[in-house]
PDB file of C-alpha atoms in Angstrom:
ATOM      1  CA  UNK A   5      -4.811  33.164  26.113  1.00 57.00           C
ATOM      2  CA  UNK A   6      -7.794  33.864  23.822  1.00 61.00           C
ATOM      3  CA  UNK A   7     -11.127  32.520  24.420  1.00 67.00           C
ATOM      4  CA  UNK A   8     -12.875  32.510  21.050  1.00 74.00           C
ATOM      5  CA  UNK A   9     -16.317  31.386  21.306  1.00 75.00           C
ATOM      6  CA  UNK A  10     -17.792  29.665  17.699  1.00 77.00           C
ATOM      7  CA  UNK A  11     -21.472  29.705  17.365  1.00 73.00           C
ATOM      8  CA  UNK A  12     -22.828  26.247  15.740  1.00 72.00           C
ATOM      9  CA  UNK A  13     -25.861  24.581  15.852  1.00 82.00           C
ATOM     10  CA  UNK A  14     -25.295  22.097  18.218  1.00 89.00           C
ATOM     11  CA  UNK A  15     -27.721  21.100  20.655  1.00 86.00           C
ATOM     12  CA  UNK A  16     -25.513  18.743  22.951  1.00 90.00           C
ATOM     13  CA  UNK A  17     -22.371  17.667  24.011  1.00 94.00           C
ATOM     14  CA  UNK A  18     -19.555  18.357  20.820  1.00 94.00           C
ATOM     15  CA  UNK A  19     -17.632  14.729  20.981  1.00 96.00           C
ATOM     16  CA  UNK A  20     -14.987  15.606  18.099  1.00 96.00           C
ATOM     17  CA  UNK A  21     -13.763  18.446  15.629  1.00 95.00           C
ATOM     18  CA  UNK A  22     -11.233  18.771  12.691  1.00 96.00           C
ATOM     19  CA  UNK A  23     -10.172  21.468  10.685  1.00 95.00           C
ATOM     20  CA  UNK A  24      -9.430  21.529   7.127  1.00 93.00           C
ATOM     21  CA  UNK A  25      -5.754  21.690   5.875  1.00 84.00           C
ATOM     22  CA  UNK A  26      -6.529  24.280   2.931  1.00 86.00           C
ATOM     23  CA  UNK A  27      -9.671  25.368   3.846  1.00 88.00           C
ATOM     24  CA  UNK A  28     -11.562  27.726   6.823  1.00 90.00           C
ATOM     25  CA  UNK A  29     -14.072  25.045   7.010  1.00 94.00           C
ATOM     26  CA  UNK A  30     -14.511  23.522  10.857  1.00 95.00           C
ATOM     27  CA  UNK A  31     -16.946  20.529  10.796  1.00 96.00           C
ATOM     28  CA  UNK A  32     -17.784  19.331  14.088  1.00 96.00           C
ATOM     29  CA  UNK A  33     -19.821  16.548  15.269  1.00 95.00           C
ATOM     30  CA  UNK A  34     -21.648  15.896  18.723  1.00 94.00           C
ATOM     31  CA  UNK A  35     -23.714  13.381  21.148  1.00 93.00           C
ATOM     32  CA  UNK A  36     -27.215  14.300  19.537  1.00 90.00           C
ATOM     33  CA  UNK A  37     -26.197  13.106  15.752  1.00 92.00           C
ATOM     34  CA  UNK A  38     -25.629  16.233  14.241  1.00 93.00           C
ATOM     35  CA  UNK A  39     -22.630  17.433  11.839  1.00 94.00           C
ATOM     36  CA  UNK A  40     -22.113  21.209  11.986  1.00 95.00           C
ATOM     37  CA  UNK A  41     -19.859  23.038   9.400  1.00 96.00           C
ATOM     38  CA  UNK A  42     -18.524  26.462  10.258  1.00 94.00           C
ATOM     39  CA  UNK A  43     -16.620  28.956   8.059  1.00 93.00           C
ATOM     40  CA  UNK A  44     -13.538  29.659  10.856  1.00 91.00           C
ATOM     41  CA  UNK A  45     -12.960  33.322   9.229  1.00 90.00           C
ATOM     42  CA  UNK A  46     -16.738  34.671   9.770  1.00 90.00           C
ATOM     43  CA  UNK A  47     -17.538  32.492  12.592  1.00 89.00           C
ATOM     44  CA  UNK A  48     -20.489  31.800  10.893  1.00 90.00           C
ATOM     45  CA  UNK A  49     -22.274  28.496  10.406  1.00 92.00           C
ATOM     46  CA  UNK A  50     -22.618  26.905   6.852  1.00 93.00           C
ATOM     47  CA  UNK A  51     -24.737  24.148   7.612  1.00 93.00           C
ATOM     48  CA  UNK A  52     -25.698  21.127   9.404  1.00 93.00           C
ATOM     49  CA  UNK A  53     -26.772  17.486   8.462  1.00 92.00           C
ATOM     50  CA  UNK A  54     -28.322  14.609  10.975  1.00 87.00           C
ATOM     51  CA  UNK A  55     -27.971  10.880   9.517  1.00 76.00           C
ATOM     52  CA  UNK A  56     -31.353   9.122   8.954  1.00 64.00           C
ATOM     53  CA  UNK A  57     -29.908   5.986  10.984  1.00 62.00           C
ATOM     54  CA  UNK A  58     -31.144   7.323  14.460  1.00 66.00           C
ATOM     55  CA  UNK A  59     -29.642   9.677  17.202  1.00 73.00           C
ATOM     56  CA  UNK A  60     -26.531   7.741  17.373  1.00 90.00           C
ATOM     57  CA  UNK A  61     -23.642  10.264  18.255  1.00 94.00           C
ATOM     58  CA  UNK A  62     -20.997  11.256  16.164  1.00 96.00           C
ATOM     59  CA  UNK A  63     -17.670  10.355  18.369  1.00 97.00           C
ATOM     60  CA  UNK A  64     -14.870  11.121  15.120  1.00 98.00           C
ATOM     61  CA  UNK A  65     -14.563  12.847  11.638  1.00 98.00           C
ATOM     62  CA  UNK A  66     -11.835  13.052   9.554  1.00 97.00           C
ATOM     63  CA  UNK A  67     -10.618  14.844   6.137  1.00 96.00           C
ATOM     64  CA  UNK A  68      -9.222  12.896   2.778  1.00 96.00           C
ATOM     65  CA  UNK A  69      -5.398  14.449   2.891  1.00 94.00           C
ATOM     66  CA  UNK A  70      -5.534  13.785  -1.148  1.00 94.00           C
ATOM     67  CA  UNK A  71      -8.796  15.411  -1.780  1.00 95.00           C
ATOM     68  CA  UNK A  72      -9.805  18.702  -0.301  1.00 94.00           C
ATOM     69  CA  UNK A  73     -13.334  18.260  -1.098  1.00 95.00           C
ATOM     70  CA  UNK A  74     -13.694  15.038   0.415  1.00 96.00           C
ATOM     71  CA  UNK A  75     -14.331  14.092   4.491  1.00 97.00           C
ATOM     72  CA  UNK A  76     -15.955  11.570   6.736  1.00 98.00           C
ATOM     73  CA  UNK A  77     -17.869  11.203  10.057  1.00 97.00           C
ATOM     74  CA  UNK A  78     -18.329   8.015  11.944  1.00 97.00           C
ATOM     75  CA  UNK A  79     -21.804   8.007  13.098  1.00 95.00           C
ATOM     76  CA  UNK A  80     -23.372   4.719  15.314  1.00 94.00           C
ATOM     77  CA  UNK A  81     -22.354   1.666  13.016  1.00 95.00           C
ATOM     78  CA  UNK A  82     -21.808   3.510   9.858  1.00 95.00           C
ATOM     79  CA  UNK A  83     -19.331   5.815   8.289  1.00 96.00           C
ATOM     80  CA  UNK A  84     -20.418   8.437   6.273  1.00 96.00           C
ATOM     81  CA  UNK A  85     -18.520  10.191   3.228  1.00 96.00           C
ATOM     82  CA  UNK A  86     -19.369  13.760   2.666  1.00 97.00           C
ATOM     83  CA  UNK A  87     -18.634  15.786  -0.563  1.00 97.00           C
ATOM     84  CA  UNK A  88     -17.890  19.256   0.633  1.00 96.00           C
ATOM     85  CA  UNK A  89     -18.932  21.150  -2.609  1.00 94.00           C
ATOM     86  CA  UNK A  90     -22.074  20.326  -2.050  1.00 91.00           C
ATOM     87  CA  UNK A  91     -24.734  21.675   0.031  1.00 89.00           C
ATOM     88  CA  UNK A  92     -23.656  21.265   3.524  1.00 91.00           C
ATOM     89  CA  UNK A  93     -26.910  19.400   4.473  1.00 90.00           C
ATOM     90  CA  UNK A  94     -28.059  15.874   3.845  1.00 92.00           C
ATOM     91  CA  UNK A  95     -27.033  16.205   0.490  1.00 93.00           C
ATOM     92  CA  UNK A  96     -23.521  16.226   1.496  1.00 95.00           C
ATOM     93  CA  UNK A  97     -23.687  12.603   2.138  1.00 95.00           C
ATOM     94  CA  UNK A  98     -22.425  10.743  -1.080  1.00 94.00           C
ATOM     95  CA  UNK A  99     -21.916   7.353   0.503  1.00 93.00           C
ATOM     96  CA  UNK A 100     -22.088   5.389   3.746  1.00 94.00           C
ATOM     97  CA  UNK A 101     -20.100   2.653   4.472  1.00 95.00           C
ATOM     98  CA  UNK A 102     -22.073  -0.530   6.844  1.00 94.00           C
ATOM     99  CA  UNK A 103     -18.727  -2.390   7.315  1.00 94.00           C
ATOM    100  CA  UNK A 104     -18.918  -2.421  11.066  1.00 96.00           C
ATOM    101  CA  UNK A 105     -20.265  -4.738  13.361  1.00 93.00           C
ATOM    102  CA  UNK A 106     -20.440  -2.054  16.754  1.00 96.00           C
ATOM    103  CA  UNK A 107     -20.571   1.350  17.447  1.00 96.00           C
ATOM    104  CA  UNK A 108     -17.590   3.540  15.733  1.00 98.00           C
ATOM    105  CA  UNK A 109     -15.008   5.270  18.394  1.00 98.00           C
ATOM    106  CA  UNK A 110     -12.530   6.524  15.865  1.00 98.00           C
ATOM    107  CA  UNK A 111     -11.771   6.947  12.585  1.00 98.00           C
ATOM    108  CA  UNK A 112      -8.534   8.156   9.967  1.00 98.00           C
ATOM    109  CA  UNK A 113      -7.642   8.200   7.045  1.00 97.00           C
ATOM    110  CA  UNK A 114      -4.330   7.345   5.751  1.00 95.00           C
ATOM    111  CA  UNK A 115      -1.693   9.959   4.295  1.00 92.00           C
ATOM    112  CA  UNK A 116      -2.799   8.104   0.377  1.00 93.00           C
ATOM    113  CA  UNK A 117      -6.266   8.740   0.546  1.00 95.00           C
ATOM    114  CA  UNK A 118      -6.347   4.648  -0.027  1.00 95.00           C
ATOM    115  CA  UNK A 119      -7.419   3.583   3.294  1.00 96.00           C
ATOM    116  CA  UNK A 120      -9.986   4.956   5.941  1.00 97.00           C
ATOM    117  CA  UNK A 121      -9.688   2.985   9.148  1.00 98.00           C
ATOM    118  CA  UNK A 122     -12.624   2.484  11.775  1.00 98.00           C
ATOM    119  CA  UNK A 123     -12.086   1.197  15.242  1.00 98.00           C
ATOM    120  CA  UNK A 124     -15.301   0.077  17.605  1.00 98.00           C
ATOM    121  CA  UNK A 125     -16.814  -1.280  20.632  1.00 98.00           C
ATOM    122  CA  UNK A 126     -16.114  -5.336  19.387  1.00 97.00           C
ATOM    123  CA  UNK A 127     -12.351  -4.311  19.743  1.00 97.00           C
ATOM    124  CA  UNK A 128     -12.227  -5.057  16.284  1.00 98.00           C
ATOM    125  CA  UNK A 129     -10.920  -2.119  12.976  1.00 98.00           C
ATOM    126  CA  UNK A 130     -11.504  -2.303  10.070  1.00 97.00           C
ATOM    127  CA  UNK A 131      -9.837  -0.873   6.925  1.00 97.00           C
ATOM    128  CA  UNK A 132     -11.977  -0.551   4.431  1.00 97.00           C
ATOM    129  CA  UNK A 133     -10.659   0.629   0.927  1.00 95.00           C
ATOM    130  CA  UNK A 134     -11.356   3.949  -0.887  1.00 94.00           C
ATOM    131  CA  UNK A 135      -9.763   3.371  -4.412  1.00 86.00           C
ATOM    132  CA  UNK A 136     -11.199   0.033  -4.991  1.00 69.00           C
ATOM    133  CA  UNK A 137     -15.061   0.204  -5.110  1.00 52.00           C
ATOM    134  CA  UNK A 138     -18.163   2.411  -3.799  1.00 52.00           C
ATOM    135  CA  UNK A 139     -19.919   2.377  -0.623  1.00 49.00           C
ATOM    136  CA  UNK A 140     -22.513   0.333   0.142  1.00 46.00           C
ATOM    137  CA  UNK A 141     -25.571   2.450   0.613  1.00 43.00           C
ATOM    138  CA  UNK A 142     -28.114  -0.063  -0.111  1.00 43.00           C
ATOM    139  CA  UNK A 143     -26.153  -3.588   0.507  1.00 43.00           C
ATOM    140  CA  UNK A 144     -28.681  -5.764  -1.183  1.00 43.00           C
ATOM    141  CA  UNK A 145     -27.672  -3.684  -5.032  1.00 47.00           C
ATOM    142  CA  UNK A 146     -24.533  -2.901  -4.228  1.00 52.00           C
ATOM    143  CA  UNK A 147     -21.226  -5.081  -3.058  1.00 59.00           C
ATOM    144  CA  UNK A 148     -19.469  -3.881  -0.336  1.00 63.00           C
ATOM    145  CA  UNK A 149     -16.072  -2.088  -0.631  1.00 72.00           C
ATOM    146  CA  UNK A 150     -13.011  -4.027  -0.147  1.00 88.00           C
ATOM    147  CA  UNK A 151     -12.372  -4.181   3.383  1.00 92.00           C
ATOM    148  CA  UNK A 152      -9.530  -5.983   5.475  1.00 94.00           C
ATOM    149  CA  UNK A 153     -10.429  -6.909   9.669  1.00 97.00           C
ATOM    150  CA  UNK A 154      -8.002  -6.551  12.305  1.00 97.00           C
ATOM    151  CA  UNK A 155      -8.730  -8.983  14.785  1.00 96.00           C
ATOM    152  CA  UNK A 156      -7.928 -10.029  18.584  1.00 95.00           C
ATOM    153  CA  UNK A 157      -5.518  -7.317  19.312  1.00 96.00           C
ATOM    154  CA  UNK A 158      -7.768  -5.986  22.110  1.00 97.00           C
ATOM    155  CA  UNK A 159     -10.282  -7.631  24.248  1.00 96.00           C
ATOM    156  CA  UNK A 160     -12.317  -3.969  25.390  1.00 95.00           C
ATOM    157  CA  UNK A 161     -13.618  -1.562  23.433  1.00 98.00           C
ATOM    158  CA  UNK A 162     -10.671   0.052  20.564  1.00 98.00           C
ATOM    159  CA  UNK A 163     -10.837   3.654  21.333  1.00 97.00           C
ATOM    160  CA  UNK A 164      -8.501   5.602  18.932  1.00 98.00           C
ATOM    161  CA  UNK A 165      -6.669   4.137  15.686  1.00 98.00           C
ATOM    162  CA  UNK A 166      -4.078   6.103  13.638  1.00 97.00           C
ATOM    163  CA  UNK A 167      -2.113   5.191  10.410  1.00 96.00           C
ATOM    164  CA  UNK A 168       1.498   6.213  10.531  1.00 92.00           C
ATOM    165  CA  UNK A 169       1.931   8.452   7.773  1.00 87.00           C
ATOM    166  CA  UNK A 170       5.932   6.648   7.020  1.00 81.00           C
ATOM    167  CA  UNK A 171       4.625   3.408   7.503  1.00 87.00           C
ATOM    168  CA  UNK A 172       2.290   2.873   4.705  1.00 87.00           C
ATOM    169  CA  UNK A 173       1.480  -0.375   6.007  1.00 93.00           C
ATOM    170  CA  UNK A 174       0.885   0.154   9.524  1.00 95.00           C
ATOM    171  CA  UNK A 175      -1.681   1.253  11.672  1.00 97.00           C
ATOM    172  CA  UNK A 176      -1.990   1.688  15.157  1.00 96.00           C
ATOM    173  CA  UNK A 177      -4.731   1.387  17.443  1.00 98.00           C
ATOM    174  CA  UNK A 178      -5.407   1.771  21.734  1.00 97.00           C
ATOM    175  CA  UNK A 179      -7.997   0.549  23.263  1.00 97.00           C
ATOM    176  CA  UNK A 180     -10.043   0.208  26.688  1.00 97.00           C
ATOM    177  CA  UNK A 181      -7.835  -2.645  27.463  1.00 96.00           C
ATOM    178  CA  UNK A 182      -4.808  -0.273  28.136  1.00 95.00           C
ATOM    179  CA  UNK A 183      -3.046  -1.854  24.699  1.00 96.00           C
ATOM    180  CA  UNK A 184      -1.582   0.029  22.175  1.00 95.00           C
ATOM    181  CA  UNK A 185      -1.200  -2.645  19.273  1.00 96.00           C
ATOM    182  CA  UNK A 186       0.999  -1.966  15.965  1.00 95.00           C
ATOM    183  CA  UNK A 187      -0.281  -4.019  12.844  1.00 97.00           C
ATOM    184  CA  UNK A 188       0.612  -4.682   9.673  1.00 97.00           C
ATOM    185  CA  UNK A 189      -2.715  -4.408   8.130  1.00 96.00           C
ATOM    186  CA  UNK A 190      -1.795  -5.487   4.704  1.00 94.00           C
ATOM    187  CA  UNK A 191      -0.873  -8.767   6.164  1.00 95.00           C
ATOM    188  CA  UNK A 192      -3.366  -8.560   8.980  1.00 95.00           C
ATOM    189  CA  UNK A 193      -1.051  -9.451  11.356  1.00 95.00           C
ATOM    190  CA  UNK A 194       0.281  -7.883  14.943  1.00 96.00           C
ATOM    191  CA  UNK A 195       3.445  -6.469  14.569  1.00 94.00           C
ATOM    192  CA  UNK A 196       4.015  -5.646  18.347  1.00 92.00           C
ATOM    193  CA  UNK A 197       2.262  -4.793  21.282  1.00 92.00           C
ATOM    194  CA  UNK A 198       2.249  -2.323  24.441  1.00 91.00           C
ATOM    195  CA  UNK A 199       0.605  -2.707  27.378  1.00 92.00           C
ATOM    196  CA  UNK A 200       0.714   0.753  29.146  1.00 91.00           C
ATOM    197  CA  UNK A 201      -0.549  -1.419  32.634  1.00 87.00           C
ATOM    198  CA  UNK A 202       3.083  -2.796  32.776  1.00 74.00           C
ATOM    199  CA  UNK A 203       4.972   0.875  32.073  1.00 59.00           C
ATOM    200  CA  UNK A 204       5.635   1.178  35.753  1.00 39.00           C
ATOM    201  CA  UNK A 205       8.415   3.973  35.998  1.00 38.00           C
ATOM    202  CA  UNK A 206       8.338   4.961  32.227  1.00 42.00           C
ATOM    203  CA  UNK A 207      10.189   1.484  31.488  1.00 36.00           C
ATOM    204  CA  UNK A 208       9.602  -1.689  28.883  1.00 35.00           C
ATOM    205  CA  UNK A 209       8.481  -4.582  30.832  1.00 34.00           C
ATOM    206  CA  UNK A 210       7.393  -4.001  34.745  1.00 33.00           C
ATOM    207  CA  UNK A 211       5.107  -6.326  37.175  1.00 35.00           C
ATOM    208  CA  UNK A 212       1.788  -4.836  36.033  1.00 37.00           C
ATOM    209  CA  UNK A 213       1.425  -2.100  38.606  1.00 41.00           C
ATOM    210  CA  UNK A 214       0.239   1.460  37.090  1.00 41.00           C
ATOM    211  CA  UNK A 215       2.980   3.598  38.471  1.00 45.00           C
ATOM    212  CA  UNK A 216       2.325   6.654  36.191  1.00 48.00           C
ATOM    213  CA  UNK A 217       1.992   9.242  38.829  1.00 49.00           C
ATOM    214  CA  UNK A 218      -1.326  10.216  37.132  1.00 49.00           C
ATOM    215  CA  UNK A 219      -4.976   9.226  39.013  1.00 50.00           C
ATOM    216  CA  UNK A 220      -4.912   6.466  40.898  1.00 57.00           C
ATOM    217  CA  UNK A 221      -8.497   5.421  40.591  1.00 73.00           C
ATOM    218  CA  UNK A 222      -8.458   5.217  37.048  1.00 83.00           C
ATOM    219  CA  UNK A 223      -6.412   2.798  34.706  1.00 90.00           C
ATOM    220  CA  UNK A 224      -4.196   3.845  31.910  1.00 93.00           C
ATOM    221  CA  UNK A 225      -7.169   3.028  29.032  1.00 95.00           C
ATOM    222  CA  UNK A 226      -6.178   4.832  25.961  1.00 96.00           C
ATOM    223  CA  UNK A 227      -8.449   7.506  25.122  1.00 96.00           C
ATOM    224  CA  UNK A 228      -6.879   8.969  21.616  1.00 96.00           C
ATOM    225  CA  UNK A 229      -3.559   8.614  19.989  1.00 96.00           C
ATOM    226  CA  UNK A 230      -1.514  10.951  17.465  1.00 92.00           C
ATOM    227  CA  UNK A 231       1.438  10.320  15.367  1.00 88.00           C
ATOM    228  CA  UNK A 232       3.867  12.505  14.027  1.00 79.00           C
ATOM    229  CA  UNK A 233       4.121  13.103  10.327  1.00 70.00           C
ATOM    230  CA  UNK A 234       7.897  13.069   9.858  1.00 62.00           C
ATOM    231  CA  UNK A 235      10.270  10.179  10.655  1.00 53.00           C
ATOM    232  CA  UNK A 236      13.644  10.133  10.693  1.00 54.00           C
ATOM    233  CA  UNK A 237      16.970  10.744  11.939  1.00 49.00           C
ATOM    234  CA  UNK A 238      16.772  14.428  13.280  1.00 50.00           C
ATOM    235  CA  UNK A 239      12.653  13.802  14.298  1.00 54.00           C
ATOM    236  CA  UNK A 240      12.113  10.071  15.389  1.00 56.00           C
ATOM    237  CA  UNK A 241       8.986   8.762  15.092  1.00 74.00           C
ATOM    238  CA  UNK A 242       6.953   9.377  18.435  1.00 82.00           C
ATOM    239  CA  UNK A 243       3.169   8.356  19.589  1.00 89.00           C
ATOM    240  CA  UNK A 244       1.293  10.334  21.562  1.00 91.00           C
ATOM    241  CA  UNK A 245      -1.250   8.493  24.054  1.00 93.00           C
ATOM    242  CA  UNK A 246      -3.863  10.409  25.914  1.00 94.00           C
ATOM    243  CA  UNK A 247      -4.841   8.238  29.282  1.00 94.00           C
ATOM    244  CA  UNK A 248      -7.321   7.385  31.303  1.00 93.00           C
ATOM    245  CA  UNK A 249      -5.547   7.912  34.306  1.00 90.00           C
ATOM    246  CA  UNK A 250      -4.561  11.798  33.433  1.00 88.00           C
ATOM    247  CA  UNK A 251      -1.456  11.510  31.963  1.00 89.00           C
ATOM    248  CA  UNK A 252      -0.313  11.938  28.025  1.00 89.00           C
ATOM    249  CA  UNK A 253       2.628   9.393  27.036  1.00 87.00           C
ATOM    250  CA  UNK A 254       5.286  10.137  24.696  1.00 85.00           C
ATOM    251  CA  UNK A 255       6.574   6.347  22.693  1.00 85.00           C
ATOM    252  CA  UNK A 256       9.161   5.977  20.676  1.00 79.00           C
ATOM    253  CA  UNK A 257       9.097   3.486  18.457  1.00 68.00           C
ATOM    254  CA  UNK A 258      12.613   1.848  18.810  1.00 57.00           C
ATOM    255  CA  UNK A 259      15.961   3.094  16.570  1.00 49.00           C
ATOM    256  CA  UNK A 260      17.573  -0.177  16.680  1.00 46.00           C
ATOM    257  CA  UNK A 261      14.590  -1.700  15.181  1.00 47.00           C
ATOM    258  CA  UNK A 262      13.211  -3.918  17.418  1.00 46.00           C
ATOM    259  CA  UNK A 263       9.718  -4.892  18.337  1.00 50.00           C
ATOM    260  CA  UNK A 264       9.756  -2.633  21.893  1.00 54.00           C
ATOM    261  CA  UNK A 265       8.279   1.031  22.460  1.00 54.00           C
ATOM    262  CA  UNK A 266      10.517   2.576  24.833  1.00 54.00           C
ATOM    263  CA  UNK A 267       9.116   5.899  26.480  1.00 52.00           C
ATOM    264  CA  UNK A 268      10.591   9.157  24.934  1.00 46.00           C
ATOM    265  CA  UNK A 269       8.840  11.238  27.743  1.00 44.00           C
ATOM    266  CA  UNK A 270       7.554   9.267  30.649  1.00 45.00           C
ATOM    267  CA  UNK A 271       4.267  11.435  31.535  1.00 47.00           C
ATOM    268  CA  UNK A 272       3.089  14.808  31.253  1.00 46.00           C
ATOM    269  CA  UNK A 273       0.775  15.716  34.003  1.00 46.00           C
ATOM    270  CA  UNK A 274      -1.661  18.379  33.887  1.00 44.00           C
ATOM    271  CA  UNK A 275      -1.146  20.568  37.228  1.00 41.00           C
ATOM    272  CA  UNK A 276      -3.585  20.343  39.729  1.00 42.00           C
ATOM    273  CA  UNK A 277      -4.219  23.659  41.816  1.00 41.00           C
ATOM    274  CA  UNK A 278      -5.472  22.832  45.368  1.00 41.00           C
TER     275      UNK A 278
END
């Protein structure tokens, strides 16, 4: 294995990173507040912003997949959109969105560039346009952007969302409360619903008991979740879910379809040297 060490300007814990698709560009953001940019082929650091809204941390960032110069970072409350041929400082920030109620755990944006998604500590997402209007960066001038809110799916904190790049409608999103909840966001409705609490021996269904073989002490909250890009015959369409109680879950969303997640790979430990 290689150990590559990047210098950044970071000060404190890094919470989240992405990489650009077309780019060298690493943007990175951490507990403190601040957004670091690195160029990946010098190692070298290209800049760094800090939002004027506080020390909140910056838990997720994600690129526009339809425009290369385009990316976002969910910081406290607020989600900022950065234009990337600009200055990496401040003046990166073009527009912040003020569409959520709590703090910001995760955010994506879909595979259309139409939709960014933002889950938080109410339990609540929302999916707030891109195509239809600007940010609201001073709400009392401007209107806020379109925006839809997916509501009582989870009753803890939502943790991780994720559009599914074949469903153009759907999103998914896991939360403290061990769901994982599929929505039709369109029609803001709940399409189905797993509850990893009941997956005792990798199965649908089960009399609540955590039987994962992962840490006992800690229940199966859902800390981040990633979907594949291609769906179909010869590559089903699979969910990863990173746990709280150590193990990473494989779903498959079902061939026959039907409203149940059936478990493609029951767990994948991480091996613990004594």
């Amino acid at each position: 294995m290689i150990t590559d060490i990047i210098p950044s300007h970071h000060t404190d814990s890094v919470l989240c990173c992405a990489v650009h698709s077309t780019r060298n560009l690493l943007i990175s953001g951490d507990e403190d507040g601040c957004l670091c940019f690195t160029d990946l082929t010098t190692r070298s650091p290209l800049g760094r912003l800090r939002d004027g809204d506080g020390d909140a941390a910056i838990p997720s960032v994600s690129y526009n997949p339809t425009d290369e110069h385009s990316a976002f970072a969910a910081v406290g409350t607020s989600i900022l959109r950065l234009d990337l041929r600009k200055s990496l400082g401040e003046e990166a920030i073009v527009d912040t969105f003020r569409i959520n109620t709590d703090e910001i755990n995760s955010i994506d944006v879909d595979t259309t560039g139409s939709w960014i998604a933002a889950g938080d500590d109410s339990g609540e997402i929302q999916i707030i346009s891109l195509k239809t209007s600007t940010a609201a960066t001073t709400p009392s001038k401007t209107p806020p952007p379109a925006h839809r809110t997916l509501r009582r799916g989870h009753t803890n904190i939502c943790n991780a969302v994720s559009f599914r790049p074949s469903r153009p409608n759907e999103i998914l999103s896991g939360g403290l409360d061990s769901r994982m909840v599929r929505w039709d966001f369109t029609k803001l409705r709940q399409l189905s619903a797993f509850n990893m609490t009941s997956s005792a021996g990798g199965g649908i269904g089960g009399d609540g008991n955590n039987d994962s073989g992962g840490q006992f002490c800690n229940p199966p909250m859902i800390n981040s979740l990633a979907v594949c890009h291609e769906d179909g015959i010869d590559f089903p369409s699979l969910v990863a879910v990173a746990r709280g109680d150590g193990c990473v879950c494989a779903l498959q969303w079902g061939c026959q379809g039907n409203d149940n997640w059936e478990f493609k790979l029951q767990r994948q430990e991480q091996s613990r040297q004594r």
